Coordinates of C-alpha atoms and ligand atoms in Angstrom, one line a residue:
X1 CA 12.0 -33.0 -5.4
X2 CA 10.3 -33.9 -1.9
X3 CA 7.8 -31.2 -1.2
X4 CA 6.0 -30.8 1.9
X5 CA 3.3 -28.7 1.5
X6 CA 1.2 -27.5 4.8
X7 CA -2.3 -26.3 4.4
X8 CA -2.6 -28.1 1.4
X9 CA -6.5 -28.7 1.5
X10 CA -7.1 -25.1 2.0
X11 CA -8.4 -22.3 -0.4
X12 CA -4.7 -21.5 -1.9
X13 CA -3.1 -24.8 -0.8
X14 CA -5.2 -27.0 -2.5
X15 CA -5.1 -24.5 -6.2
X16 CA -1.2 -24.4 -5.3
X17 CA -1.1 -28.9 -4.9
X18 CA -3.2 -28.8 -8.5
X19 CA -1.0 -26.4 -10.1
X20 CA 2.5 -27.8 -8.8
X21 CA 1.9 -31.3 -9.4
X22 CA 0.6 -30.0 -13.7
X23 CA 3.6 -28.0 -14.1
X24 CA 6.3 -29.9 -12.1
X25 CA 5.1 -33.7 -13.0
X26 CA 8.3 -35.1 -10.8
X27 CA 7.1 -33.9 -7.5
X28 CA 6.6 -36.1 -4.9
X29 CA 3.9 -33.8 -2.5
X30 CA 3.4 -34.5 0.5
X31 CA 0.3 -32.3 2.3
X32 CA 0.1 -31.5 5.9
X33 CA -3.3 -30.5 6.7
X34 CA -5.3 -30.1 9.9
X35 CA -9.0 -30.5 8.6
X36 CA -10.1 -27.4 10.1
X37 CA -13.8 -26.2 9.5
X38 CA -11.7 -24.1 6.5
X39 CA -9.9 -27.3 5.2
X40 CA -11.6 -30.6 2.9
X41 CA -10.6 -33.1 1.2
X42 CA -13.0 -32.9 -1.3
X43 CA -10.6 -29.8 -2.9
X44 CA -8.0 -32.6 -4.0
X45 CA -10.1 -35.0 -4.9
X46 CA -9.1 -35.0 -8.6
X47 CA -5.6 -35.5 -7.4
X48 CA -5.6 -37.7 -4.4
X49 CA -3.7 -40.6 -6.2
X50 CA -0.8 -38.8 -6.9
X51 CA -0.1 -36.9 -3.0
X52 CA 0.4 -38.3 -0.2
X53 CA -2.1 -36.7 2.8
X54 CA -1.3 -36.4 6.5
X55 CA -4.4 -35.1 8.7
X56 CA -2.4 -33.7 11.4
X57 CA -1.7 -30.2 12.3
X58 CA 1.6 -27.4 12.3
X59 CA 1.6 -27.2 16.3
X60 CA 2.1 -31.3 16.8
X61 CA 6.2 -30.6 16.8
X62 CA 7.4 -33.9 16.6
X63 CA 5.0 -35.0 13.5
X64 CA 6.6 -31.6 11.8
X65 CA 10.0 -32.4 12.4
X66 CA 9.2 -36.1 10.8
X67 CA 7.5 -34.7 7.8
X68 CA 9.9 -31.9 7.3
X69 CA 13.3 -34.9 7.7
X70 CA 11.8 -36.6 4.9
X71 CA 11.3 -32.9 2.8
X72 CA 14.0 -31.1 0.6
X73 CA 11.1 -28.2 0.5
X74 CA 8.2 -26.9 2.8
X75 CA 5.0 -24.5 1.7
X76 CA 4.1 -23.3 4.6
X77 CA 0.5 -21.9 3.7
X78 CA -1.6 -23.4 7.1
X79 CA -2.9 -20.9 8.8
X80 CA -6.6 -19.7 10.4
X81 CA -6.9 -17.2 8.2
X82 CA -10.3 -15.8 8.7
X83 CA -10.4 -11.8 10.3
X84 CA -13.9 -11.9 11.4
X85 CA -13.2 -15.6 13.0
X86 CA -9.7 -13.8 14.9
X87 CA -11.8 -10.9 16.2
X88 CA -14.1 -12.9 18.0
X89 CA -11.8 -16.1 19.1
X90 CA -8.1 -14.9 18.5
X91 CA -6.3 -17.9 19.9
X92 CA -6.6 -20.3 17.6
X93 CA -5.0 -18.1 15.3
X94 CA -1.9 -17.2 17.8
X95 CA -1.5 -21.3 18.1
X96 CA -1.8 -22.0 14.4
X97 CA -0.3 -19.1 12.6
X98 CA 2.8 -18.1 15.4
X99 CA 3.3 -21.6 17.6
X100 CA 3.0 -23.5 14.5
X101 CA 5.5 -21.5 12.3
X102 CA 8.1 -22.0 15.0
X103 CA 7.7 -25.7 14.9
X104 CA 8.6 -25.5 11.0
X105 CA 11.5 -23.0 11.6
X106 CA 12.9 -25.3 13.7
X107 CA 12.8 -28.2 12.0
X108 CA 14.0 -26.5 8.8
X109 CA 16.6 -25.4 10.9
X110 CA 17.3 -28.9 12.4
X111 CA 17.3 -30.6 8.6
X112 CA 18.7 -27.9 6.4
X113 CA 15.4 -27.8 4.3
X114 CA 14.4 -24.8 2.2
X115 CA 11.2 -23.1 3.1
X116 CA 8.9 -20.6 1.6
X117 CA 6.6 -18.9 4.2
X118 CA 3.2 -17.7 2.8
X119 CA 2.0 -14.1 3.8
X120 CA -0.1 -11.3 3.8
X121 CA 0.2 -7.9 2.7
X122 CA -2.5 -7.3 5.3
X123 CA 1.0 -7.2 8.0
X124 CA 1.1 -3.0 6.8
X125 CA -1.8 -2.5 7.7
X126 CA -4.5 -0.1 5.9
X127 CA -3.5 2.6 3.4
X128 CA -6.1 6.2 2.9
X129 CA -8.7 5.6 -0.2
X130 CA -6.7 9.1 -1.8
X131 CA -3.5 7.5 -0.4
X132 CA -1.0 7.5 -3.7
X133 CA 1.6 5.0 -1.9
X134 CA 1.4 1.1 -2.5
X135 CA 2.7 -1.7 0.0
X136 CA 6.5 -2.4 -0.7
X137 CA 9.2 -5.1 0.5
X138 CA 10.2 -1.8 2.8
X139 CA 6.9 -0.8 4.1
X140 CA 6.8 -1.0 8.1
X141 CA 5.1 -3.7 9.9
X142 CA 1.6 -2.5 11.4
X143 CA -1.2 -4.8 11.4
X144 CA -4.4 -4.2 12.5
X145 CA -6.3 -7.8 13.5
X146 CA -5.5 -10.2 15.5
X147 CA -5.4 -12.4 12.4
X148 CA -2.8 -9.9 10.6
X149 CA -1.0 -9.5 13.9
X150 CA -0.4 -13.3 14.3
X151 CA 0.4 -13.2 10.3
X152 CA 3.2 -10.5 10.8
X153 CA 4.6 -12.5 14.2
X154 CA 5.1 -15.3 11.8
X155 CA 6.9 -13.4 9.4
X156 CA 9.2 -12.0 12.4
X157 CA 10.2 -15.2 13.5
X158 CA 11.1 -16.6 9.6
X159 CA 13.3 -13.3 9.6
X160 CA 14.7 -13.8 12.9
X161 CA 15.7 -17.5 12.0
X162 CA 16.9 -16.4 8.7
X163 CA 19.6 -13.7 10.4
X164 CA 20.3 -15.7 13.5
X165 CA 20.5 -19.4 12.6
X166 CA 21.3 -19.3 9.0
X167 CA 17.6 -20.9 7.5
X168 CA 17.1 -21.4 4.3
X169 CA 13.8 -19.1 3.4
X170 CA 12.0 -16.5 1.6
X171 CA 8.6 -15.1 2.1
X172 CA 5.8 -14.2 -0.1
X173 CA 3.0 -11.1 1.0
X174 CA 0.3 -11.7 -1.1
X175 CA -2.6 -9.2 -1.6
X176 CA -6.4 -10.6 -1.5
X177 CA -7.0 -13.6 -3.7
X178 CA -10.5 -14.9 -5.3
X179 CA -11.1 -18.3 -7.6
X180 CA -12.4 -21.8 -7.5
X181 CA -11.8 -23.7 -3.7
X182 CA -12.8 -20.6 -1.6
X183 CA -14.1 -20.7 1.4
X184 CA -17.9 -19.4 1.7
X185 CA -17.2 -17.4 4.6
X186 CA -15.1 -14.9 2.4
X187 CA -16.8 -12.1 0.3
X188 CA -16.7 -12.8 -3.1
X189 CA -17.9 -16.5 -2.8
X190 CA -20.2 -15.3 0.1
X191 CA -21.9 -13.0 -2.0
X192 CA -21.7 -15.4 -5.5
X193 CA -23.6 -18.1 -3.5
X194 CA -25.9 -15.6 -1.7
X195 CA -26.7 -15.0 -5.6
X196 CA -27.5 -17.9 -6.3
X197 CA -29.6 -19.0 -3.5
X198 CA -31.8 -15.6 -4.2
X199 CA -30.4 -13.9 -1.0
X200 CA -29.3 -9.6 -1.4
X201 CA -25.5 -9.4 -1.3
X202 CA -24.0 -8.1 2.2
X203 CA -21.8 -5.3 2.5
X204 CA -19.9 -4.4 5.2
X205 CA -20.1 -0.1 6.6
X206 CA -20.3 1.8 3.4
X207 CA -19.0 -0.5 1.0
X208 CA -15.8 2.4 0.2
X209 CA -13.0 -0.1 1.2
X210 CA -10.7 -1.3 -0.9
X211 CA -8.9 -4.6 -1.7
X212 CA -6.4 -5.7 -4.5
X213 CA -7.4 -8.4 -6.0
X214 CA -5.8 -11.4 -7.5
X215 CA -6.7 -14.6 -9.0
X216 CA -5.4 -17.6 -7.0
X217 CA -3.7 -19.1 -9.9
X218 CA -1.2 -15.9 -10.1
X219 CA -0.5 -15.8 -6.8
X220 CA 0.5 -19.5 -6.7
X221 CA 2.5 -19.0 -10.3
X222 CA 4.4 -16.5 -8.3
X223 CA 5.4 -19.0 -5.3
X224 CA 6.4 -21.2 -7.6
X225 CA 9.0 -18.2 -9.5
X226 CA 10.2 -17.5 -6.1
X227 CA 10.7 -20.8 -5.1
X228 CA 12.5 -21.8 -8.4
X229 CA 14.4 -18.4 -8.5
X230 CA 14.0 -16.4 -5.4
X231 CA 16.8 -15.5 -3.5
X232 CA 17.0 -16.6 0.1
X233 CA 16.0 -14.5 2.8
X234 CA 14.3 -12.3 0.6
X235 CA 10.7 -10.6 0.9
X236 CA 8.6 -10.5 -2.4
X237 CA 5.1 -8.9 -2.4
X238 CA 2.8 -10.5 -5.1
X239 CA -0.6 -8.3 -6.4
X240 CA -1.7 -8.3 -9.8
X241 CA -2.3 -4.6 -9.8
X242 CA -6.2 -4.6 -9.5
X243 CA -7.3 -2.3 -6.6
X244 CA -11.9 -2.4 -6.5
X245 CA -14.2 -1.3 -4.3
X246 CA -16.6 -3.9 -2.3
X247 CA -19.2 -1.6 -3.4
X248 CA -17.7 -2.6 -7.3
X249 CA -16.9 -6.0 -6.8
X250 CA -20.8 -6.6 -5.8
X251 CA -22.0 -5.1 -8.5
X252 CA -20.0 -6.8 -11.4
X253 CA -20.9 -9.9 -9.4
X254 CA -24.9 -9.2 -9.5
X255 CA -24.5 -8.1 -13.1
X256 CA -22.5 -11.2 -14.1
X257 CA -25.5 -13.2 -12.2
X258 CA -28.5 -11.4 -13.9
X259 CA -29.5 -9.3 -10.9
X260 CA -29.8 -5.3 -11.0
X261 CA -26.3 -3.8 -9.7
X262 CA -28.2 -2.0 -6.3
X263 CA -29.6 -5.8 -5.2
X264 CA -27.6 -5.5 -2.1
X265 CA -27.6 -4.6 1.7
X266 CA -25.5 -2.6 3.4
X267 CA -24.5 -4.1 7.0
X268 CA -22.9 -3.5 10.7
X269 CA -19.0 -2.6 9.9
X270 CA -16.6 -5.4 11.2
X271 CA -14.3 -3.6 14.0
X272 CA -11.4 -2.5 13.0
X273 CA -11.9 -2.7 9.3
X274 CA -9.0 -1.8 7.0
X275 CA -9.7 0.7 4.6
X276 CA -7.5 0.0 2.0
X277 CA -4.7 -2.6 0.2
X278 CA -2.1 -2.1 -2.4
X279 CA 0.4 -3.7 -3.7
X280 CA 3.4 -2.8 -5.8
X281 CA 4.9 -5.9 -7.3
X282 CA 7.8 -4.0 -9.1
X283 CA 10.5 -6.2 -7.2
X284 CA 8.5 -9.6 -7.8
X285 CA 7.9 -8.6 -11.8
X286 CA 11.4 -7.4 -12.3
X287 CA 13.6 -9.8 -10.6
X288 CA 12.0 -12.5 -11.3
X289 CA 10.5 -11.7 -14.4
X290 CA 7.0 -12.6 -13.0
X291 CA 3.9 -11.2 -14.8
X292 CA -0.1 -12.1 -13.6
X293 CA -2.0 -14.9 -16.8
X294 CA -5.3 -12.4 -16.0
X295 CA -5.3 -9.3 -16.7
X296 CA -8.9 -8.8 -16.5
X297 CA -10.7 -8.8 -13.6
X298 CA -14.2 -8.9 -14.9
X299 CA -12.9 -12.3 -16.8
X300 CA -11.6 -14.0 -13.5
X301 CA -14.7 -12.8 -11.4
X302 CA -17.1 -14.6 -14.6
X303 CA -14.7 -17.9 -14.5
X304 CA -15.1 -17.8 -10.4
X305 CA -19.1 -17.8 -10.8
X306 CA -19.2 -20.4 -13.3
X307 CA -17.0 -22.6 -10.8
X308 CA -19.7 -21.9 -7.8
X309 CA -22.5 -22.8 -10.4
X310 CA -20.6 -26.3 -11.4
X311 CA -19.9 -26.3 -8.2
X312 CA -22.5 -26.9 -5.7
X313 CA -21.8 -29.9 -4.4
X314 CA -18.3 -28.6 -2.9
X315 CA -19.7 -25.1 -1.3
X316 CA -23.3 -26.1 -0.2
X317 CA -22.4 -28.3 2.8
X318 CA -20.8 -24.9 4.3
X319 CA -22.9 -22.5 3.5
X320 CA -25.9 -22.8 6.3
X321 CA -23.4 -23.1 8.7
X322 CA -21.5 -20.1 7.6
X323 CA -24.8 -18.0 7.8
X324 CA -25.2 -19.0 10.8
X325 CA -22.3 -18.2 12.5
X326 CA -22.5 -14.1 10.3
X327 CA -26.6 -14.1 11.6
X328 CA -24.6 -14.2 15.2
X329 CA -22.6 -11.6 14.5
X330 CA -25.4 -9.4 13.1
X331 CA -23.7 -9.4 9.3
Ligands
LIG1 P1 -7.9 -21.3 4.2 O1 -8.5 -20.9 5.5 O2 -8.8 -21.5 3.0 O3 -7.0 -22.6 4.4 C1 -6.2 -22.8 5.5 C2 -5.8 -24.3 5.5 O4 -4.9 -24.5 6.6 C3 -7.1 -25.2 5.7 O5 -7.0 -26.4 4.9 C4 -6.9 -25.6 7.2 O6 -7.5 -26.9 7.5 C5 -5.4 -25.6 7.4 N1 -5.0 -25.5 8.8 C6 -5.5 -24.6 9.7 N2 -4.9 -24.8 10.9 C7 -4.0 -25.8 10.7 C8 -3.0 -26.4 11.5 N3 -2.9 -26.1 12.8 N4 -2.2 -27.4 11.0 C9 -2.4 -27.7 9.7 N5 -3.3 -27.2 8.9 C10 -4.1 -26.2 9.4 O7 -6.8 -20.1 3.9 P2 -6.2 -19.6 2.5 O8 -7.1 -18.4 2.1 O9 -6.0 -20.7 1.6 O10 -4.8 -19.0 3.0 C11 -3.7 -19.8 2.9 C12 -2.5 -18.9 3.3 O11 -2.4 -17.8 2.5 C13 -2.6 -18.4 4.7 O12 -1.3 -18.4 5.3 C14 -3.0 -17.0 4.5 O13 -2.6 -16.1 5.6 C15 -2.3 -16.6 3.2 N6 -3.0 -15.6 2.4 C16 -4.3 -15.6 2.1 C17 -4.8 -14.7 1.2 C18 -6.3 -14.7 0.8 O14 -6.7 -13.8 0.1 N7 -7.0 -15.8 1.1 C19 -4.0 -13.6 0.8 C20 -2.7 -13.5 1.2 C21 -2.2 -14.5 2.0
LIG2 O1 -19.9 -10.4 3.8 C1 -18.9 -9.7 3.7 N1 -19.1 -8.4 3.3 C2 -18.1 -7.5 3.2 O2 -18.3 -6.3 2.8 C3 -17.5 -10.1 3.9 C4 -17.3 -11.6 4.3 C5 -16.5 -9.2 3.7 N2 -16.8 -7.9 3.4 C6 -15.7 -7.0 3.1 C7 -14.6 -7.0 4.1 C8 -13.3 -6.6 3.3 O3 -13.3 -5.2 3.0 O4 -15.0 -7.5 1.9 C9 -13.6 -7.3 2.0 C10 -12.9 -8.7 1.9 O5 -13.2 -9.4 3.0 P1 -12.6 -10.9 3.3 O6 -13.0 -11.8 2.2 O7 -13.0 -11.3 4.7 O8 -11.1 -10.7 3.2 P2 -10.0 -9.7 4.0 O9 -10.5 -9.4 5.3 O10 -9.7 -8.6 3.0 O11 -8.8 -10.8 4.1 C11 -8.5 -11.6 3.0 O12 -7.3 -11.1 2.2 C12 -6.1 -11.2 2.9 C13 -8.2 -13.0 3.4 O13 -9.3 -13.5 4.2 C14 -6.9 -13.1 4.3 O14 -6.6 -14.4 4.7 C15 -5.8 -12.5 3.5 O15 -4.6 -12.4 4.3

């Protein structure tokens, strides 16, 4: 199989290349990958002899339609993907997630070739903290960001050109995923690597919000079920189940790194701040017979530190940089 994988040498992209490549040893991979502040190299180093890497980006449409007439399947996982980045310069994120989604639809469209469009469950917007409902394939669109927003027009237009032109595609919503490769401007490795460097952990408002987390490796398990068994122009949500508090999160976090559980700060709220995510995977885990590899969170979290200790070399070039940019924005 030809696979064309965008977004490759980001946070899930680059877990998603490593895993595909150990469990489907055929594959010939192809990554398209733009080399954003969010995208390097370095994350495939251990595989670079067996891809092949294109440094271009999802909005250049005739260097799409090229990779994608020499594909049998696209990943579509590019994306800005940051929501503190969208609130404060949304366009790169109406380009990249929405322009450059319709260049893949219609190249898929042009060659016949099967896609699987990566999502967030972040498109529902927020649920109450007493709220008994989880996110389902039927839940109504309402996103809250400008990062979400562009996420959900992406998802609109795979629909659209799964009903109107006949496209070969299914779409994953994923729920908020932590492990090795991610990016230091996201909380859990912001706050591992704070840690480490002896700086107090930041919280954002009160710390009450929620998020359900999953370990990359089971979200990218789960592309791979839908993509071998998915039916087209179907919606799956992945979660693993695993709804924590930042206020927890921190603390496990501290604990795992020898640090009393209140060595933190609570900071400025970002705007619009969702409350809460959940996910009920009941479709995902009965149709396709899915289930998560952890089912301890603690255990994933302690794997994820170890990686940012081994690790240094890969995160520290980002990180002053990083600061920087959240010392601007007074977080
Ligand atoms: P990331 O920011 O770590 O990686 C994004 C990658 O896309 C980077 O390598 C970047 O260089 C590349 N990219 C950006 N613009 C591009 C362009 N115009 N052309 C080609 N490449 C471009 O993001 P991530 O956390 O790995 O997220 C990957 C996907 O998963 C996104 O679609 C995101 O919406 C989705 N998602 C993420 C999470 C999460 O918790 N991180 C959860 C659910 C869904
Ligand atoms: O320093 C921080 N302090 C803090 O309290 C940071 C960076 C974040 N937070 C809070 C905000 C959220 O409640 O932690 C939670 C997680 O924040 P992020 O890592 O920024 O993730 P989130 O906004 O939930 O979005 C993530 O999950 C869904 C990904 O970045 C998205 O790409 C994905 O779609």
């Amino acid at each position: 199989m030809r696979m064309l994988v965008t977004g490759g040498a980001g946070f899930i992209g680059a877990n998603f290349v490593h895993q595909t490549l150990d469990r489907l040893p055929g594959v010939e991979l192809t990554v398209l990958d733009a080399l954003t502040y969010a995208g390097d190299r370095a994350s495939l180093a251990a595989v670079e002899d067996r891809i092949t890497f294109v440094h271009g980006s999802v909005t250049d449409a005739a260097l799409v339609d090229d990779l994608v007439s020499r594909s049998d399947t696209v990943v579509h996982f590019a994306a800005e993907s940051h929501n503190d980045n969208s609130v404060a310069q949304p366009w790169p994120f109406v380009e990249t997630n929405i322009v450059g989604t319709y260049h893949l639809l219609t190249s898929v469209r042009r060659h016949d070739v099967r896609l699987h469009h990566i999502s967030t469950d972040e498109v529902f917007g927020d649920l109450e903290l007493d709220d008994p409902a989880r996110f389902t394939e039927h839940t109504a669109y309402n996103p809250s960001s400008p990062y979400s927003s562009t996420k959900a027009g992406a998802d609109l237009l795979v629909r659209a050109w799964v009903r109107s032109y006949g496209v070969r595609a299914t779409i994953s919503n994923c729920s908020n995923n932590y492990g090795p490769f991610h990016h230091v401007e996201k909380f859990i490795p912001r706050q591992i690597t704070n840690i480490i460097d002896g700086v107090r952990p930041k919280i954002y408002g009160t710390g009450r919000n929620v998020r359900d987390w999953i370990h990359v490796d089971d979200h990218n398990s789960a592309v791979l079920a839908i993509l071998e068994r998915g039916r087209i122009g179907e919606t799956y949500l992945i979660g693993a189940e695993c709804e924590v508090d930042n206020l927890t999160v921190v603390a496990e976090l501290l604990e795992l790194l020898d640090r009393p559980r209140d060595w933190f700060d609570l900071v400025s709220d970002r705007p619009g701040h969702d409350l809460r995510y959940a996910i009920d995977p009941g479709k995902l885990r009965a149709e396709l017979d899915w289930k998560p590899s952890y089912t301890s969170f603690r255990d994933g979290l302690a794997q994820t530190v170890d990686w940012y200790r081994a690790n240094e070399a890969w995160w520290r070039p980002k990180k002053e940089k990083t600061e920087r940019r959240y010392a601007e924005l007074g977080r």
